[in-house]
């Protein structure tokens, strides 16, 4: 199925900023600097997620996957189809899979997976794929709306700043 290209508006930027704040909070707790939140069509935040890779000793503890597991337990597939997941960084292949299987309708992200790869290099803490989430979703059987990377320069600087000095690219 083709991925539906979404547009990022002012409300999306506000919610991306909140997701970035969750990433900063994750970093302050000793985790990787990733945050995500789930909002309904009106922009009401339903759930928040942070990366928990280090504190929970779980390499699959990505913010988006943590959030989708919690959302799948709490919300119906019909409700999730109407929701948007906001994340500071483009979802990795694992997280995109969790979104797809959880029946998420829309994802909005700040910086791209490729930009993250440029910052992390071959850091063993985050051996990221250079695989855009659009390519993962395009292999599925249902539509997912994808919007990102964001073009708000202040927001992008904020997200990049959260990652600077965290990763040790070699």
Tab-separated table of N, CA and C in Angstrom:
chain	number	residue	atom	x	y	z
A	1	UNK	N	0.845	-1.182	0.000
A	1	UNK	CA	0.000	0.000	0.000
A	1	UNK	C	0.888	1.242	0.000
A	2	UNK	N	0.464	2.233	-0.682
A	2	UNK	CA	1.255	3.467	-0.635
A	2	UNK	C	1.117	4.152	0.724
A	3	UNK	N	2.191	4.771	1.134
A	3	UNK	CA	2.169	5.585	2.347
A	3	UNK	C	1.504	6.892	1.983
A	4	UNK	N	0.646	7.368	2.844
A	4	UNK	CA	-0.014	8.650	2.603
A	4	UNK	C	0.861	9.739	3.227
A	5	UNK	N	1.236	10.718	2.424
A	5	UNK	CA	2.074	11.805	2.907
A	5	UNK	C	1.238	12.789	3.716
A	6	UNK	N	1.669	13.039	4.935
A	6	UNK	CA	0.970	13.972	5.801
A	6	UNK	C	1.637	15.330	5.815
A	7	UNK	N	0.916	16.299	6.312
A	7	UNK	CA	1.405	17.670	6.446
A	7	UNK	C	1.551	17.972	7.931
A	8	UNK	N	2.607	18.684	8.290
A	8	UNK	CA	2.843	19.061	9.685
A	8	UNK	C	2.348	20.488	9.882
A	9	UNK	N	1.412	20.669	10.821
A	9	UNK	CA	0.885	22.002	11.110
A	9	UNK	C	1.370	22.486	12.480
A	10	UNK	N	0.906	23.641	12.904
A	10	UNK	CA	1.358	24.249	14.164
A	10	UNK	C	1.045	23.366	15.369
A	11	UNK	N	-0.099	22.708	15.375
A	11	UNK	CA	-0.450	21.810	16.476
A	11	UNK	C	0.504	20.616	16.517
A	12	UNK	N	0.881	20.121	15.349
A	12	UNK	CA	1.847	19.027	15.284
A	12	UNK	C	3.197	19.463	15.867
A	13	UNK	N	3.627	20.668	15.549
A	13	UNK	CA	4.900	21.182	16.078
A	13	UNK	C	4.841	21.264	17.600
A	14	UNK	N	3.718	21.715	18.132
A	14	UNK	CA	3.561	21.785	19.589
A	14	UNK	C	3.712	20.392	20.213
A	15	UNK	N	3.083	19.411	19.609
A	15	UNK	CA	3.147	18.061	20.153
A	15	UNK	C	4.514	17.417	19.920
A	16	UNK	N	5.180	17.752	18.827
A	16	UNK	CA	6.559	17.275	18.622
A	16	UNK	C	7.493	17.839	19.687
A	17	UNK	N	7.278	19.096	20.058
A	17	UNK	CA	8.096	19.694	21.131
A	17	UNK	C	7.912	18.925	22.438
A	18	UNK	N	6.666	18.531	22.708
A	18	UNK	CA	6.405	17.751	23.923
A	18	UNK	C	7.083	16.382	23.842
A	19	UNK	N	7.074	15.769	22.667
A	19	UNK	CA	7.761	14.484	22.489
A	19	UNK	C	9.265	14.662	22.693
A	20	UNK	N	9.825	15.765	22.190
A	20	UNK	CA	11.251	16.037	22.380
A	20	UNK	C	11.573	16.216	23.862
A	21	UNK	N	10.691	16.869	24.597
A	21	UNK	CA	10.875	17.023	26.040
A	21	UNK	C	10.918	15.658	26.725
A	22	UNK	N	10.076	14.745	26.296
A	22	UNK	CA	10.103	13.384	26.846
A	22	UNK	C	11.444	12.716	26.555
A	23	UNK	N	12.004	13.002	25.389
A	23	UNK	CA	13.337	12.478	25.061
A	23	UNK	C	14.404	13.034	25.990
A	24	UNK	N	14.318	14.323	26.303
A	24	UNK	CA	15.267	14.921	27.254
A	24	UNK	C	15.124	14.282	28.630
A	25	UNK	N	13.892	14.044	29.033
A	25	UNK	CA	13.652	13.416	30.336
A	25	UNK	C	14.208	11.997	30.360
A	26	UNK	N	14.075	11.275	29.254
A	26	UNK	CA	14.641	9.922	29.176
A	26	UNK	C	16.159	9.987	29.337
A	27	UNK	N	16.784	10.953	28.666
A	27	UNK	CA	18.240	11.098	28.763
A	27	UNK	C	18.653	11.423	30.198
A	28	UNK	N	17.897	12.286	30.857
A	28	UNK	CA	18.203	12.648	32.249
A	28	UNK	C	18.126	11.434	33.178
A	29	UNK	N	17.322	10.452	32.802
A	29	UNK	CA	17.180	9.227	33.596
A	29	UNK	C	18.236	8.186	33.233
A	30	UNK	N	19.100	8.506	32.273
A	30	UNK	CA	20.157	7.585	31.866
A	30	UNK	C	19.828	6.755	30.644
A	31	UNK	N	18.744	7.081	29.965
A	31	UNK	CA	18.338	6.347	28.771
A	31	UNK	C	18.698	7.119	27.511
A	32	UNK	N	18.439	6.499	26.386
A	32	UNK	CA	18.660	7.171	25.109
A	32	UNK	C	17.649	8.311	24.965
A	33	UNK	N	18.027	9.407	24.297
A	33	UNK	CA	17.186	10.607	24.240
A	33	UNK	C	16.048	10.546	23.217
A	34	UNK	N	15.105	9.647	23.456
A	34	UNK	CA	13.955	9.506	22.564
A	34	UNK	C	12.674	9.588	23.377
A	35	UNK	N	11.700	10.321	22.841
A	35	UNK	CA	10.396	10.424	23.482
A	35	UNK	C	9.301	10.364	22.443
A	36	UNK	N	8.123	9.926	22.885
A	36	UNK	CA	6.977	9.814	21.979
A	36	UNK	C	5.698	10.033	22.764
A	37	UNK	N	4.669	10.475	22.061
A	37	UNK	CA	3.357	10.589	22.697
A	37	UNK	C	2.282	10.260	21.685
A	38	UNK	N	1.132	9.867	22.207
A	38	UNK	CA	-0.008	9.501	21.390
A	38	UNK	C	-1.115	10.507	21.638
A	39	UNK	N	-1.677	11.052	20.561
A	39	UNK	CA	-2.750	12.045	20.680
A	39	UNK	C	-3.932	11.647	19.811
A	40	UNK	N	-5.111	12.073	20.257
A	40	UNK	CA	-6.305	11.836	19.464
A	40	UNK	C	-6.427	12.916	18.389
A	41	UNK	N	-7.508	12.873	17.608
A	41	UNK	CA	-7.688	13.822	16.500
A	41	UNK	C	-7.753	15.272	16.947
A	42	UNK	N	-8.159	15.501	18.189
A	42	UNK	CA	-8.277	16.869	18.702
A	42	UNK	C	-6.973	17.361	19.328
A	43	UNK	N	-5.941	16.529	19.333
A	43	UNK	CA	-4.664	16.916	19.915
A	43	UNK	C	-4.549	16.627	21.401
A	44	UNK	N	-5.536	15.928	21.952
A	44	UNK	CA	-5.475	15.553	23.371
A	44	UNK	C	-4.485	14.407	23.537
A	45	UNK	N	-3.509	14.601	24.413
A	45	UNK	CA	-2.511	13.568	24.654
A	45	UNK	C	-3.141	12.441	25.465
A	46	UNK	N	-3.061	11.240	24.920
A	46	UNK	CA	-3.639	10.066	25.567
A	46	UNK	C	-2.602	9.279	26.362
A	47	UNK	N	-1.379	9.177	25.815
A	47	UNK	CA	-0.298	8.422	26.463
A	47	UNK	C	1.043	9.033	26.094
A	48	UNK	N	2.021	8.832	26.965
A	48	UNK	CA	3.386	9.295	26.729
A	48	UNK	C	4.336	8.117	26.872
A	49	UNK	N	5.447	8.171	26.136
A	49	UNK	CA	6.441	7.104	26.221
A	49	UNK	C	7.844	7.658	26.163
A	50	UNK	N	8.721	7.005	26.883
A	50	UNK	CA	10.145	7.356	26.873
A	50	UNK	C	10.954	6.113	26.556
A	51	UNK	N	12.159	6.331	26.099
A	51	UNK	CA	13.103	5.251	25.916
A	51	UNK	C	13.487	4.711	27.293
A	52	UNK	N	13.547	3.386	27.427
A	52	UNK	CA	13.908	2.745	28.702
A	52	UNK	C	14.974	1.671	28.503
A	53	UNK	N	15.758	1.801	27.442
A	53	UNK	CA	16.751	0.789	27.100
A	53	UNK	C	17.697	0.512	28.266
A	54	UNK	N	18.238	1.551	28.876
A	54	UNK	CA	19.233	1.345	29.929
A	54	UNK	C	18.618	1.053	31.291
A	55	UNK	N	17.626	1.809	31.697
A	55	UNK	CA	17.079	1.632	33.045
A	55	UNK	C	16.309	0.330	33.202
A	56	UNK	N	15.754	-0.194	32.104
A	56	UNK	CA	15.032	-1.462	32.187
A	56	UNK	C	15.832	-2.617	31.589
A	57	UNK	N	17.084	-2.339	31.201
A	57	UNK	CA	17.954	-3.372	30.609
A	57	UNK	C	17.212	-4.115	29.504
A	58	UNK	N	16.646	-3.325	28.571
A	58	UNK	CA	15.816	-3.871	27.501
A	58	UNK	C	16.174	-3.153	26.204
A	59	UNK	N	16.928	-3.805	25.354
A	59	UNK	CA	17.332	-3.182	24.100
A	59	UNK	C	16.156	-2.893	23.174
A	60	UNK	N	15.002	-3.451	23.459
A	60	UNK	CA	13.791	-3.170	22.676
A	60	UNK	C	12.946	-2.072	23.325
A	61	UNK	N	13.459	-1.428	24.362
A	61	UNK	CA	12.706	-0.418	25.104
A	61	UNK	C	12.708	0.952	24.450
A	62	UNK	N	12.455	0.993	23.167
A	62	UNK	CA	12.375	2.271	22.462
A	62	UNK	C	11.091	2.996	22.851
A	63	UNK	N	11.124	4.310	22.826
A	63	UNK	CA	9.972	5.110	23.255
A	63	UNK	C	8.710	4.739	22.496
A	64	UNK	N	8.817	4.610	21.181
A	64	UNK	CA	7.643	4.348	20.361
A	64	UNK	C	7.088	2.944	20.602
A	65	UNK	N	7.973	1.960	20.732
A	65	UNK	CA	7.514	0.593	20.997
A	65	UNK	C	6.892	0.505	22.380
A	66	UNK	N	7.530	1.133	23.377
A	66	UNK	CA	6.938	1.166	24.720
A	66	UNK	C	5.540	1.779	24.672
A	67	UNK	N	5.415	2.871	23.940
A	67	UNK	CA	4.136	3.564	23.841
A	67	UNK	C	3.090	2.703	23.135
A	68	UNK	N	3.469	2.059	22.040
A	68	UNK	CA	2.508	1.244	21.302
A	68	UNK	C	2.076	0.017	22.102
A	69	UNK	N	2.964	-0.563	22.885
A	69	UNK	CA	2.566	-1.692	23.734
A	69	UNK	C	1.527	-1.229	24.757
A	70	UNK	N	1.796	-0.093	25.392
A	70	UNK	CA	0.839	0.442	26.368
A	70	UNK	C	-0.486	0.807	25.694
A	71	UNK	N	-0.412	1.416	24.516
A	71	UNK	CA	-1.626	1.835	23.803
A	71	UNK	C	-2.452	0.630	23.376
A	72	UNK	N	-1.789	-0.424	22.907
A	72	UNK	CA	-2.499	-1.621	22.470
A	72	UNK	C	-3.235	-2.300	23.609
A	73	UNK	N	-2.709	-2.164	24.806
A	73	UNK	CA	-3.357	-2.753	25.981
A	73	UNK	C	-4.535	-1.914	26.463
A	74	UNK	N	-4.481	-0.617	26.188
A	74	UNK	CA	-5.473	0.308	26.738
A	74	UNK	C	-6.556	0.727	25.750
A	75	UNK	N	-6.204	0.839	24.469
A	75	UNK	CA	-7.112	1.404	23.466
A	75	UNK	C	-7.458	0.377	22.393
A	76	UNK	N	-8.637	0.511	21.823
A	76	UNK	CA	-9.050	-0.400	20.756
A	76	UNK	C	-8.304	-0.082	19.461
A	77	UNK	N	-8.306	-1.048	18.564
A	77	UNK	CA	-7.693	-0.849	17.246
A	77	UNK	C	-8.396	0.274	16.485
A	78	UNK	N	-9.697	0.404	16.698
A	78	UNK	CA	-10.457	1.460	16.017
A	78	UNK	C	-10.026	2.844	16.505
A	79	UNK	N	-9.817	2.979	17.795
A	79	UNK	CA	-9.349	4.261	18.342
A	79	UNK	C	-7.936	4.550	17.862
A	80	UNK	N	-7.051	3.552	17.896
A	80	UNK	CA	-5.670	3.757	17.461
A	80	UNK	C	-5.586	4.159	15.993
A	81	UNK	N	-6.509	3.691	15.184
A	81	UNK	CA	-6.518	4.061	13.766
A	81	UNK	C	-6.779	5.550	13.582
A	82	UNK	N	-7.369	6.187	14.585
A	82	UNK	CA	-7.685	7.608	14.528
A	82	UNK	C	-6.633	8.469	15.240
A	83	UNK	N	-5.621	7.836	15.805
A	83	UNK	CA	-4.614	8.553	16.612
A	83	UNK	C	-3.361	8.864	15.813
A	84	UNK	N	-2.588	9.806	16.368
A	84	UNK	CA	-1.282	10.167	15.828
A	84	UNK	C	-0.233	9.929	16.895
A	85	UNK	N	0.870	9.293	16.499
A	85	UNK	CA	2.020	9.138	17.376
A	85	UNK	C	3.042	10.187	16.968
A	86	UNK	N	3.456	10.994	17.937
A	86	UNK	CA	4.467	12.031	17.728
A	86	UNK	C	5.760	11.540	18.345
A	87	UNK	N	6.845	11.649	17.591
A	87	UNK	CA	8.130	11.175	18.075
A	87	UNK	C	9.241	12.117	17.630
A	88	UNK	N	10.189	12.293	18.518
A	88	UNK	CA	11.273	13.238	18.236
A	88	UNK	C	12.128	12.801	17.052
A	89	UNK	N	12.267	11.500	16.852
A	89	UNK	CA	13.097	10.962	15.780
A	89	UNK	C	12.278	9.940	14.994
A	90	UNK	N	12.492	9.884	13.701
A	90	UNK	CA	11.786	8.928	12.854
A	90	UNK	C	11.859	7.525	13.441
A	91	UNK	N	10.750	6.817	13.464
A	91	UNK	CA	10.736	5.478	14.040
A	91	UNK	C	11.659	4.517	13.294
A	92	UNK	N	12.350	3.692	14.058
A	92	UNK	CA	13.179	2.638	13.472
A	92	UNK	C	12.263	1.550	12.915
A	93	UNK	N	12.848	0.549	12.286
A	93	UNK	CA	12.064	-0.533	11.692
A	93	UNK	C	11.235	-1.262	12.749
A	94	UNK	N	11.809	-1.518	13.928
A	94	UNK	CA	11.077	-2.199	14.996
A	94	UNK	C	9.878	-1.369	15.447
A	95	UNK	N	10.100	-0.091	15.681
A	95	UNK	CA	9.021	0.783	16.161
A	95	UNK	C	7.946	0.970	15.100
A	96	UNK	N	8.360	1.099	13.834
A	96	UNK	CA	7.386	1.207	12.751
A	96	UNK	C	6.534	-0.063	12.696
A	97	UNK	N	7.158	-1.205	12.920
A	97	UNK	CA	6.412	-2.462	12.964
A	97	UNK	C	5.397	-2.473	14.094
A	98	UNK	N	5.798	-1.988	15.266
A	98	UNK	CA	4.872	-1.927	16.407
A	98	UNK	C	3.694	-1.007	16.085
A	99	UNK	N	3.969	0.104	15.405
A	99	UNK	CA	2.900	1.020	15.023
A	99	UNK	C	1.955	0.370	14.022
A	100	UNK	N	2.527	-0.309	13.061
A	100	UNK	CA	1.720	-0.982	12.042
A	100	UNK	C	0.832	-2.042	12.691
A	101	UNK	N	1.423	-2.917	13.492
A	101	UNK	CA	0.652	-4.006	14.105
A	101	UNK	C	-0.337	-3.481	15.133
A	102	UNK	N	-0.052	-2.327	15.735
A	102	UNK	CA	-0.973	-1.719	16.688
A	102	UNK	C	-2.108	-0.955	16.029
A	103	UNK	N	-2.070	-0.847	14.710
A	103	UNK	CA	-3.117	-0.195	13.916
A	103	UNK	C	-3.121	1.327	14.027
A	104	UNK	N	-1.950	1.908	14.239
A	104	UNK	CA	-1.834	3.359	14.298
A	104	UNK	C	-2.181	3.972	12.945
A	105	UNK	N	-2.881	5.107	12.970
A	105	UNK	CA	-3.289	5.761	11.735
A	105	UNK	C	-2.297	6.754	11.177
A	106	UNK	N	-1.520	7.401	12.063
A	106	UNK	CA	-0.649	8.494	11.596
A	106	UNK	C	0.564	8.607	12.510
A	107	UNK	N	1.713	8.925	11.919
A	107	UNK	CA	2.930	9.189	12.683
A	107	UNK	C	3.547	10.494	12.185
A	108	UNK	N	4.032	11.309	13.143
A	108	UNK	CA	4.699	12.571	12.836
A	108	UNK	C	6.034	12.553	13.572
A	109	UNK	N	7.120	12.865	12.854
A	109	UNK	CA	8.432	12.834	13.504
A	109	UNK	C	9.235	14.095	13.232
A	110	UNK	N	10.197	14.327	14.153
A	110	UNK	CA	11.049	15.503	14.076
A	110	UNK	C	12.185	15.330	13.087
A	111	UNK	N	13.233	14.598	13.486
A	111	UNK	CA	14.374	14.393	12.591
A	111	UNK	C	14.303	12.999	11.981
A	112	UNK	N	14.986	12.830	10.852
A	112	UNK	CA	14.927	11.561	10.124
A	112	UNK	C	15.877	10.521	10.724
A	113	UNK	N	15.607	9.274	10.388
A	113	UNK	CA	16.477	8.158	10.782
A	113	UNK	C	17.876	8.376	10.207
A	114	UNK	N	17.950	8.918	8.991
A	114	UNK	CA	19.253	9.189	8.383
A	114	UNK	C	20.031	10.241	9.177
A	115	UNK	N	19.351	11.286	9.647
A	115	UNK	CA	20.012	12.299	10.472
A	115	UNK	C	20.513	11.677	11.773
A	116	UNK	N	19.727	10.784	12.345
A	116	UNK	CA	20.153	10.090	13.569
A	116	UNK	C	21.397	9.264	13.289
A	117	UNK	N	21.406	8.535	12.194
A	117	UNK	CA	22.566	7.724	11.833
A	117	UNK	C	23.818	8.589	11.713
A	118	UNK	N	23.676	9.785	11.150
A	118	UNK	CA	24.820	10.698	11.041
A	118	UNK	C	25.350	11.085	12.418
A	119	UNK	N	24.461	11.192	13.412
A	119	UNK	CA	24.887	11.569	14.774
A	119	UNK	C	25.432	10.393	15.561
A	120	UNK	N	24.885	9.206	15.349
A	120	UNK	CA	25.285	8.054	16.164
A	120	UNK	C	26.464	7.307	15.574
A	121	UNK	N	26.646	7.394	14.278
A	121	UNK	CA	27.726	6.644	13.653
A	121	UNK	C	27.583	5.162	13.953
A	122	UNK	N	28.692	4.534	14.360
A	122	UNK	CA	28.626	3.108	14.675
A	122	UNK	C	28.603	2.866	16.183
A	123	UNK	N	28.065	3.825	16.921
A	123	UNK	CA	27.943	3.676	18.366
A	123	UNK	C	27.177	2.388	18.673
A	124	UNK	N	27.764	1.482	19.469
A	124	UNK	CA	27.093	0.216	19.770
A	124	UNK	C	25.796	0.389	20.566
A	125	UNK	N	25.593	1.560	21.143
A	125	UNK	CA	24.350	1.833	21.873
A	125	UNK	C	23.160	2.027	20.940
A	126	UNK	N	23.428	2.366	19.666
A	126	UNK	CA	22.321	2.593	18.734
A	126	UNK	C	22.791	2.314	17.315
A	127	UNK	N	22.880	1.055	16.983
A	127	UNK	CA	23.311	0.694	15.630
A	127	UNK	C	22.090	0.749	14.709
A	128	UNK	N	21.728	1.985	14.413
A	128	UNK	CA	20.488	2.255	13.687
A	128	UNK	C	20.550	1.763	12.244
A	129	UNK	N	19.389	1.428	11.724
A	129	UNK	CA	19.248	1.144	10.307
A	129	UNK	C	19.176	2.489	9.588
A	130	UNK	N	19.567	2.505	8.336
A	130	UNK	CA	19.283	3.660	7.487
A	130	UNK	C	18.086	3.242	6.644
A	131	UNK	N	16.939	3.074	7.338
A	131	UNK	CA	15.730	2.559	6.707
A	131	UNK	C	14.557	3.449	7.096
A	132	UNK	N	14.118	4.306	6.195
A	132	UNK	CA	12.999	5.195	6.515
A	132	UNK	C	11.730	4.411	6.866
A	133	UNK	N	10.963	4.932	7.810
A	133	UNK	CA	9.730	4.252	8.216
A	133	UNK	C	8.746	4.148	7.057
A	134	UNK	N	8.812	5.076	6.122
A	134	UNK	CA	7.920	5.013	4.954
A	134	UNK	C	8.128	3.706	4.189
A	135	UNK	N	9.392	3.252	4.118
A	135	UNK	CA	9.673	2.006	3.410
A	135	UNK	C	9.099	0.811	4.163
A	136	UNK	N	9.127	0.846	5.484
A	136	UNK	CA	8.537	-0.232	6.282
A	136	UNK	C	7.023	-0.248	6.065
A	137	UNK	N	6.381	0.904	6.227
A	137	UNK	CA	4.926	0.980	6.080
A	137	UNK	C	4.477	0.626	4.660
A	138	UNK	N	5.274	0.966	3.657
A	138	UNK	CA	4.902	0.707	2.260
A	138	UNK	C	4.776	-0.785	1.968
A	139	UNK	N	5.397	-1.630	2.795
A	139	UNK	CA	5.327	-3.079	2.592
A	139	UNK	C	4.078	-3.691	3.223
A	140	UNK	N	3.308	-2.870	3.928
A	140	UNK	CA	2.130	-3.372	4.617
A	140	UNK	C	0.895	-3.425	3.731
A	141	UNK	N	-0.212	-3.817	4.353
A	141	UNK	CA	-1.465	-3.987	3.637
A	141	UNK	C	-2.492	-2.911	3.972
A	142	UNK	N	-2.087	-1.918	4.744
A	142	UNK	CA	-3.016	-0.834	5.093
A	142	UNK	C	-2.260	0.482	5.058
A	143	UNK	N	-3.006	1.545	4.904
A	143	UNK	CA	-2.408	2.871	4.830
A	143	UNK	C	-1.975	3.370	6.194
A	144	UNK	N	-0.845	4.046	6.216
A	144	UNK	CA	-0.380	4.785	7.388
A	144	UNK	C	0.020	6.168	6.876
A	145	UNK	N	-0.467	7.198	7.538
A	145	UNK	CA	-0.099	8.567	7.176
A	145	UNK	C	1.217	8.897	7.872
A	146	UNK	N	2.189	9.397	7.116
A	146	UNK	CA	3.499	9.739	7.665
A	146	UNK	C	3.802	11.200	7.342
A	147	UNK	N	4.202	11.951	8.364
A	147	UNK	CA	4.610	13.341	8.187
A	147	UNK	C	5.949	13.551	8.882
A	148	UNK	N	6.917	14.015	8.165
A	148	UNK	CA	8.229	14.285	8.719
A	148	UNK	C	9.291	14.061	7.661
A	149	UNK	N	10.474	14.526	7.892
A	149	UNK	CA	10.889	15.266	9.082
A	149	UNK	C	10.275	16.662	9.132
A	150	UNK	N	10.228	17.190	10.329
A	150	UNK	CA	9.694	18.538	10.531
A	150	UNK	C	10.620	19.555	9.878
A	151	UNK	N	10.069	20.686	9.517
A	151	UNK	CA	10.867	21.741	8.893
A	151	UNK	C	11.074	22.933	9.815
A	152	UNK	N	10.572	22.862	11.032
A	152	UNK	CA	10.722	23.950	12.002
A	152	UNK	C	12.160	23.929	12.520
A	153	UNK	N	12.960	24.920	12.126
A	153	UNK	CA	14.393	24.905	12.448
A	153	UNK	C	14.669	24.935	13.947
A	154	UNK	N	13.866	25.666	14.707
A	154	UNK	CA	14.068	25.714	16.164
A	154	UNK	C	13.836	24.340	16.783
A	155	UNK	N	12.791	23.680	16.367
A	155	UNK	CA	12.490	22.342	16.872
A	155	UNK	C	13.608	21.369	16.507
A	156	UNK	N	14.058	21.406	15.265
A	156	UNK	CA	15.115	20.499	14.828
A	156	UNK	C	16.396	20.728	15.617
A	157	UNK	N	16.749	21.983	15.846
A	157	UNK	CA	17.939	22.293	16.653
A	157	UNK	C	17.797	21.745	18.067
A	158	UNK	N	16.606	21.860	18.613
A	158	UNK	CA	16.307	21.362	19.955
A	158	UNK	C	16.522	19.842	20.023
A	159	UNK	N	16.012	19.124	19.039
A	159	UNK	CA	16.143	17.665	19.023
A	159	UNK	C	17.600	17.264	18.826
A	160	UNK	N	18.286	17.893	17.888
A	160	UNK	CA	19.697	17.571	17.644
A	160	UNK	C	20.517	17.842	18.900
A	161	UNK	N	20.233	18.936	19.583
A	161	UNK	CA	20.948	19.280	20.819
A	161	UNK	C	20.792	18.169	21.866
A	162	UNK	N	19.615	17.577	21.940
A	162	UNK	CA	19.375	16.490	22.891
A	162	UNK	C	20.278	15.285	22.627
A	163	UNK	N	20.698	15.116	21.374
A	163	UNK	CA	21.519	13.961	20.998
A	163	UNK	C	23.016	14.267	21.018
A	164	UNK	N	23.373	15.539	20.865
A	164	UNK	CA	24.798	15.901	20.847
A	164	UNK	C	25.445	15.548	22.170
A	165	UNK	N	26.598	14.923	22.090
A	165	UNK	CA	27.334	14.550	23.281
A	165	UNK	C	26.843	13.257	23.928
A	166	UNK	N	25.725	12.740	23.449
A	166	UNK	CA	25.223	11.472	24.006
A	166	UNK	C	25.859	10.293	23.312
A	167	UNK	N	25.938	10.369	21.996
A	167	UNK	CA	26.455	9.261	21.198
A	167	UNK	C	27.954	9.386	21.001
A	168	UNK	N	28.584	8.290	20.788
A	168	UNK	CA	30.035	8.226	20.617
A	168	UNK	C	30.385	7.651	19.244
A	169	UNK	N	30.090	8.361	18.166
A	169	UNK	CA	30.386	7.777	16.850
A	169	UNK	C	31.890	7.609	16.646
A	170	UNK	N	32.247	6.506	16.050
A	170	UNK	CA	33.660	6.227	15.769
A	170	UNK	C	33.930	6.294	14.287
